[in-house]
Coordinates of C-alpha atoms and ligand atoms in Angstrom, one line a residue:
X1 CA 0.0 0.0 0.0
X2 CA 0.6 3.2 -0.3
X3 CA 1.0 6.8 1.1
X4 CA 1.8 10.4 -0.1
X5 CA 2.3 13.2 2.0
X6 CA 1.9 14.1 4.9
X7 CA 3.3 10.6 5.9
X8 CA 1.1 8.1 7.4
X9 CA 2.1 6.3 10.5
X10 CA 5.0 3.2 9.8
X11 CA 4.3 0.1 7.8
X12 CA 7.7 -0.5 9.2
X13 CA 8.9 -4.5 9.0
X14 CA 9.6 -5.9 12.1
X15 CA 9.8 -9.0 13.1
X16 CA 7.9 -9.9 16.5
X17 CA 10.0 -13.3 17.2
X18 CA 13.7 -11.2 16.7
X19 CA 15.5 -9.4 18.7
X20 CA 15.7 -5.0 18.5
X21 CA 18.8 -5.9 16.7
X22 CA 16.5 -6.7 13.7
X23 CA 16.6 -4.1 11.4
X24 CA 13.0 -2.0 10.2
X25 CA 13.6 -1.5 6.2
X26 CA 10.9 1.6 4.1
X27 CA 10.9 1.9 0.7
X28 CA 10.1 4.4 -1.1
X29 CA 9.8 5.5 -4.4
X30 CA 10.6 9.7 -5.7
X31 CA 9.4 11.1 -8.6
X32 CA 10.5 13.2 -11.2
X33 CA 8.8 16.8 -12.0
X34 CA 8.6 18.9 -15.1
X35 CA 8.3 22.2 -15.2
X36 CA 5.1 23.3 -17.8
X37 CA 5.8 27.0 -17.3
X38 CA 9.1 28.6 -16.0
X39 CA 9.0 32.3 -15.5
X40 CA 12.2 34.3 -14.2
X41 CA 12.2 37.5 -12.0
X42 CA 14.2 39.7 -10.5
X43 CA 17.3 38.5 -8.5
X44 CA 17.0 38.6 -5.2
X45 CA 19.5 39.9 -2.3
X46 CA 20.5 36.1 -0.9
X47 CA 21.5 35.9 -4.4
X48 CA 18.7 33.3 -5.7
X49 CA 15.8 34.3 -8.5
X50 CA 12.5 35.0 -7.6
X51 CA 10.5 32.6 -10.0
X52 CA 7.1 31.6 -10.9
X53 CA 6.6 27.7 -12.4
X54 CA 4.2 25.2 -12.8
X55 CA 5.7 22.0 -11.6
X56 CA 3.9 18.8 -12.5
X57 CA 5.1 14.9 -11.5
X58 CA 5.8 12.3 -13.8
X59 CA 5.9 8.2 -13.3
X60 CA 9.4 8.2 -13.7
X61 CA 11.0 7.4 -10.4
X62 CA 14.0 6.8 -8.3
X63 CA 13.6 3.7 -5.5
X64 CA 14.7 4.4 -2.0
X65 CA 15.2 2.1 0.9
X66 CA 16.2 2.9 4.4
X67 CA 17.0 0.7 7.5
X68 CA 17.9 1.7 10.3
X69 CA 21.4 1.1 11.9
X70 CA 23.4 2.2 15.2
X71 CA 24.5 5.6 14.4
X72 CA 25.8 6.1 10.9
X73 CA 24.1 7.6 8.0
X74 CA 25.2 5.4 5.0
X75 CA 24.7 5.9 1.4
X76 CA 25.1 2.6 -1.6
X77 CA 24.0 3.6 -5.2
X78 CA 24.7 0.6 -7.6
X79 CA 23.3 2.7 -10.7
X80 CA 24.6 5.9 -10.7
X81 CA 27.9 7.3 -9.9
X82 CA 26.7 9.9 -7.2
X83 CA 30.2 12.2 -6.7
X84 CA 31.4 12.8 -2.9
X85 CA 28.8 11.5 -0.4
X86 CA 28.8 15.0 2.0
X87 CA 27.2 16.3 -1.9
X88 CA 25.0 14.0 -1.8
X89 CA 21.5 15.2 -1.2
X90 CA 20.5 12.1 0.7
X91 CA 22.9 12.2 2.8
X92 CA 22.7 15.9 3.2
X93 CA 18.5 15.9 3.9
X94 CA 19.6 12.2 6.4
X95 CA 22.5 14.6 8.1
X96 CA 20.5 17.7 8.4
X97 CA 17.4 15.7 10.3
X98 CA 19.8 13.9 12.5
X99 CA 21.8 17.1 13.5
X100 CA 18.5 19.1 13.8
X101 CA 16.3 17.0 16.2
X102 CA 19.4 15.2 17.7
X103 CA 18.2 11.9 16.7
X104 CA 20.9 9.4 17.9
X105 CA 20.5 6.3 15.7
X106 CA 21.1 6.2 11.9
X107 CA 20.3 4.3 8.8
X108 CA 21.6 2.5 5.9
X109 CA 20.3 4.1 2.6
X110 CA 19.8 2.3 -0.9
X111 CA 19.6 4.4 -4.1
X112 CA 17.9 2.5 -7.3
X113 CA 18.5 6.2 -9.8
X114 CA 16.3 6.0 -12.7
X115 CA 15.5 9.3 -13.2
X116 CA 19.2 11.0 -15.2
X117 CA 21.3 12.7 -13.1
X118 CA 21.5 16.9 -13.4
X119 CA 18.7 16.9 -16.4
X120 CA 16.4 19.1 -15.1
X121 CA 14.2 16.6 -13.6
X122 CA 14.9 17.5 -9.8
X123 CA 15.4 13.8 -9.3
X124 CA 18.0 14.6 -6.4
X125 CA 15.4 17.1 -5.3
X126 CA 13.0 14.6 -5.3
X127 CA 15.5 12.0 -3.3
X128 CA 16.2 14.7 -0.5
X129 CA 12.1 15.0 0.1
X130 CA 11.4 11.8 0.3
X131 CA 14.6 10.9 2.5
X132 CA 13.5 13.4 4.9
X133 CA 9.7 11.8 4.8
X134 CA 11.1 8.3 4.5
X135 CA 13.5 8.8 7.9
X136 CA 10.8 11.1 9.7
X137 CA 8.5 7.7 9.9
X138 CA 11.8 5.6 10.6
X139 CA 13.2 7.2 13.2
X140 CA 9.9 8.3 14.3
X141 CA 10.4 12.3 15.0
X142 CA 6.7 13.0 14.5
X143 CA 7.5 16.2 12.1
X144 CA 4.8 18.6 11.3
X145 CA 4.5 19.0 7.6
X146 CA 6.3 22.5 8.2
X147 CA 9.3 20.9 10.0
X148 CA 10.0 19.0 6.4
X149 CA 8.8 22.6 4.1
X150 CA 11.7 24.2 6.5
X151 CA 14.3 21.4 6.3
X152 CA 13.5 21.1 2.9
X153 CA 14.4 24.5 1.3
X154 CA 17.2 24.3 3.0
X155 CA 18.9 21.5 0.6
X156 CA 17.6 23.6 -2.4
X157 CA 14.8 25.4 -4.4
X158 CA 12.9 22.1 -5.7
X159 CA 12.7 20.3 -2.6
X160 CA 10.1 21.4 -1.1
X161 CA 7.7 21.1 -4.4
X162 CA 9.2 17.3 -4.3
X163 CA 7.9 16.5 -1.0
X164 CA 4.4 17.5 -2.2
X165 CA 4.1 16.5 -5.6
X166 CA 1.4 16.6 -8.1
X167 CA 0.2 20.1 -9.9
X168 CA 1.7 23.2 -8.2
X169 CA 2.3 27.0 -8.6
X170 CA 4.8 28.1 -7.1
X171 CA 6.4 31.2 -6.7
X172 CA 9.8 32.7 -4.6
X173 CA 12.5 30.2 -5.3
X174 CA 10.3 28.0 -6.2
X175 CA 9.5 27.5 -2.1
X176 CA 5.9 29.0 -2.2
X177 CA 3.6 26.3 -3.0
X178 CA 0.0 26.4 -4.1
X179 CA -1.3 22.8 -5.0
X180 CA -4.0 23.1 -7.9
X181 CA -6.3 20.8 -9.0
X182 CA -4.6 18.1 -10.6
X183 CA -4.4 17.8 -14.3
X184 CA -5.9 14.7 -15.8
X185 CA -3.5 12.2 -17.0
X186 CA -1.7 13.5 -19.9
X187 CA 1.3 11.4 -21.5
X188 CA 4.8 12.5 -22.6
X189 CA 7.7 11.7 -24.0
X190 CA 11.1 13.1 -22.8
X191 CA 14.0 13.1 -24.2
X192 CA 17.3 13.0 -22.5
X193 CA 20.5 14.7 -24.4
X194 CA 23.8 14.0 -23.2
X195 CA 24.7 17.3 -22.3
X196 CA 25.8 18.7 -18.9
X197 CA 24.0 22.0 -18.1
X198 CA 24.8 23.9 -14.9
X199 CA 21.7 25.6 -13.4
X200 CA 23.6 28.4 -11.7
X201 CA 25.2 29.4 -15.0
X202 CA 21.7 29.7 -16.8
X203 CA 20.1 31.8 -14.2
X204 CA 23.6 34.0 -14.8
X205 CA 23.6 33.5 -18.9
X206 CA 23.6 37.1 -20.6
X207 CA 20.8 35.8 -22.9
X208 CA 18.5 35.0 -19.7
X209 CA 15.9 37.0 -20.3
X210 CA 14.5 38.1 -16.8
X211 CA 10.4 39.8 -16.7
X212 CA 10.0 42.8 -14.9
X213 CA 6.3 42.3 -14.7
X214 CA 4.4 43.9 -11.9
X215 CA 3.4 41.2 -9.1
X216 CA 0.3 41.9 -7.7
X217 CA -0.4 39.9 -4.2
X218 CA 2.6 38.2 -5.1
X219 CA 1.8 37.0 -8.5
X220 CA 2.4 38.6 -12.5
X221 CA -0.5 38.8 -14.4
X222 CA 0.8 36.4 -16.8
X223 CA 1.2 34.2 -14.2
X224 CA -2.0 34.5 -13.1
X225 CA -3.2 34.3 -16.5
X226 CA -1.1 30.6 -17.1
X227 CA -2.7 29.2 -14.2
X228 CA -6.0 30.1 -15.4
X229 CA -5.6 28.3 -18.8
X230 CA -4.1 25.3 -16.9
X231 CA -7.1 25.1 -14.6
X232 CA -9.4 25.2 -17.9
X233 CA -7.3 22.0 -19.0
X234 CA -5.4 24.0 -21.9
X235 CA -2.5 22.3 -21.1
X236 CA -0.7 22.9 -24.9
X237 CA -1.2 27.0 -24.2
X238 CA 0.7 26.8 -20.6
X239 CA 3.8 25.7 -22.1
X240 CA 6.9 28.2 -21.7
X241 CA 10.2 28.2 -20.2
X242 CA 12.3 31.5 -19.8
X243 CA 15.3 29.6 -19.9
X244 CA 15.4 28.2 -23.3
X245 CA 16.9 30.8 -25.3
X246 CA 19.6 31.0 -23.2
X247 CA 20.1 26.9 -23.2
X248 CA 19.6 27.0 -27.0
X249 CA 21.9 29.3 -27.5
X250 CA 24.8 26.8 -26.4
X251 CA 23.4 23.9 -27.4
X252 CA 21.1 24.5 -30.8
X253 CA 20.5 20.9 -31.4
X254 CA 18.0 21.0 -28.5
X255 CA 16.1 23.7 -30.6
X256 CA 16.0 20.9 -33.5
X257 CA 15.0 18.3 -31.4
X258 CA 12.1 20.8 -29.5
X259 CA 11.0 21.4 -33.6
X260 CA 11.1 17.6 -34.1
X261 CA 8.7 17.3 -31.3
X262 CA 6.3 19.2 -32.7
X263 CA 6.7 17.5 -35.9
X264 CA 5.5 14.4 -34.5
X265 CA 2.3 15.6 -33.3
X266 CA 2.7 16.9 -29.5
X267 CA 0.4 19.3 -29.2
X268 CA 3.7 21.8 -27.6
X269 CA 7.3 21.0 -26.5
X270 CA 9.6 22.4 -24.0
X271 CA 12.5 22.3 -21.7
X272 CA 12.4 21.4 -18.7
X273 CA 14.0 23.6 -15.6
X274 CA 17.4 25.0 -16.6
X275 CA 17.5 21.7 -19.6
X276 CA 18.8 19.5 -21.4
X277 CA 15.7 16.9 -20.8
X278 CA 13.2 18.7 -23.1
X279 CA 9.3 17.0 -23.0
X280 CA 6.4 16.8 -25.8
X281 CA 2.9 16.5 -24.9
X282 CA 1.3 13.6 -26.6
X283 CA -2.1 12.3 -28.0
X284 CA -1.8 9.2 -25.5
X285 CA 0.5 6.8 -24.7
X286 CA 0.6 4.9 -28.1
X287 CA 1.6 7.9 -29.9
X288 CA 4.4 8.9 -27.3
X289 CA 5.6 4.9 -27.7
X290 CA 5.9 5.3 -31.8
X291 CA 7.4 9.0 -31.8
X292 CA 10.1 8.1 -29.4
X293 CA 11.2 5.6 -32.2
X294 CA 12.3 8.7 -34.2
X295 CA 14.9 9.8 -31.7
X296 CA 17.6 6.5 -31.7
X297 CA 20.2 8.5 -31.2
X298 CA 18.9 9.7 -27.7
X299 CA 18.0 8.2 -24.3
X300 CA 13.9 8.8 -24.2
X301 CA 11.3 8.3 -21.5
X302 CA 7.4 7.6 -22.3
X303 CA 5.9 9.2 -18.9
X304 CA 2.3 10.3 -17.9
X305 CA 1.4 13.1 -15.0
X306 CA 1.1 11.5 -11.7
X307 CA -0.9 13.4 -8.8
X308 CA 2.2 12.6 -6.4
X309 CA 6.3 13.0 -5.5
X310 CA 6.8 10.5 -3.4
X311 CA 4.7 6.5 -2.2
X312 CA 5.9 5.1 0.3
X313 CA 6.1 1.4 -1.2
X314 CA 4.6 -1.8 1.4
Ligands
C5P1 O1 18.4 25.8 -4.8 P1 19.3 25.0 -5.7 O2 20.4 24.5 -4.9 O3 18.6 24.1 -6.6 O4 19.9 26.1 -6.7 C1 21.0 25.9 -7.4 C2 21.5 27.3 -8.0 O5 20.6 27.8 -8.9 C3 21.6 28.3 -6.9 O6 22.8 28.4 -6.3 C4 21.4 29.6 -7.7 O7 22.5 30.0 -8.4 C5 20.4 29.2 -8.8 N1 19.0 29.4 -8.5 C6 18.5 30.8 -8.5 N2 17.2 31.0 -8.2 C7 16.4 30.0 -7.9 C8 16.8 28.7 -7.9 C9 18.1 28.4 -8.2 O8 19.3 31.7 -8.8 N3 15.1 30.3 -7.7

């Protein structure tokens, strides 16, 4: 069975007849998100972007599993090669829990990455929300909902969409959250260039274009406007990403493949976050399957929207 958030009390696994010594395992699964509408503001003083997005979550996943142990946090990742562990957002959402409500036990943490690495996907975002949901039930701290929203922005601007998943506006760094309804299952392909693109270099590109819009209660009409035609189901007239020209301009094949998209009969294309992985909406899943066939030379993913960022998995 399972839960989304705000986490259920533990289907943790313990065996009656063993001793304490026998280990409680969770798994969990964390979902990547796509961005259908990525605005850029002004800069802000703490140097960040005030931004305004649509963020929607996609059945493309990552699998977690965590068991506790005597003291140490402890990271294994057999499908990805993760970098230095103290980078690792797992281990950084583990450490920061542990440190902050001076829990003294640990836990041993698997990683099962099937969402790509740095693509725009937030799929470390989305492994730092549900590691701080996933070791909230396991070590049973009883956090509020707000306890995770303030750990969460903490290890960066997507987590704390991550930990709530589904269809959102969201606004500040990306922090302020306003769940809408959810959108009815669409499906998409995505395609995954092997390109590297750093986010802090796009929100610094000269060719970022940044609106000056007026915000009124917090908000640019346009905004306000993209929401509305989201909430109306007009899914195909939400699409934009501020980012793109700037991406495009280093890397123009992603323009080609956006165009190819389109060619193949998604009703609109984009990038997602700061890119490369760029997403077509599709009639339904049969057409998504057949136009991913026209991109060989690329790693592709045939997703639909999923009202949720992270299950806990029984
Ligand atoms: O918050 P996160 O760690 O994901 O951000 C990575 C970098 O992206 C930041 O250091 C900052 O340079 C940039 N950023 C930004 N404004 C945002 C989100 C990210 O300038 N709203």
């Amino acid at each position: 069975m399972a839960c989304r958030f705000p986490v259920r009390q533990p289907g943790i696994n313990i065996d009656m007849k063993a001793t304490a010594t026998v280990a409680a395992t969770l798994t969990y699964r964390s979902f990547a998100k796509i961005n259908l509408y990525l605005q850029v503001l002004d800069r802000r003083p703490d140097g960040y972007h005030n931004i305004e997005t649509l963020f929607q979550t996609i059945d493309l996943s990552d699998e977690l599993s965590f068991t506790a142990s005597p003291e140490e946090i402890t990271l294994e990742c057999a499908s990805a090669d993760l970098g230095p562990l103290e980078n690792n957002l797992v281990y950084r959402a583990a450490k920061l829990l542990k440190e902050r409500f001076q829990y003294q036990g640990g836990a041993h943490i698997t990683l099962d990455k099937h969402i790509p690495v740095a693509s725009g996907l937030a799929g470390g975002s989305g492994n730092a929300a549900t590691t701080l949901q996933a070791l909230n039930t396991l070590w049973e701290l009883n956090l509020t909902q707000q306890d995770i929203l303030d750990c969460a922005i903490e290890l960066g601007s997507d987590v704390p969409y991550c930990a709530i998943g589904g269809t959102v506006a969201a606004t500040g760094r990306g922090e302020i959250l306003q769940p809408l309804a959810h959108i009815r299952e669409r499906w998409f392909l995505l395609l995954h260039p092997d390109i590297q693109v750093s986010t802090p270099r796009v929100y610094n590109h000269p060719q970022l274009s940044r609106s000056n819009e007026d915000r009124i209660d917090g908000r640019t009409t346009s905004f306000t406007m993209a929401i509305g035609t989201l909430n109306k189901g007009a899914l195909a007239d939400v699409f934009y990403n501020a980012m793109e020209i700037a991406v495009f301009s280093e890397y123009p094949q992603l323009a080609v493949m956006k165009q190819r998209l389109l060619d193949g009969g998604c009703a609109a294309s984009l990038m997602s976050g700061s890119g490369p992985t760029l997403f077509g909406l599709c009639k339904n899943r049969e057409h998504a399957e057949e136009l991913a066939r026209n991109f060989p030379e690329v790693k592709t993913s045939v997703v639909a929207s999923v009202p949720y960022g992270v299950l806990q998995v029984d």
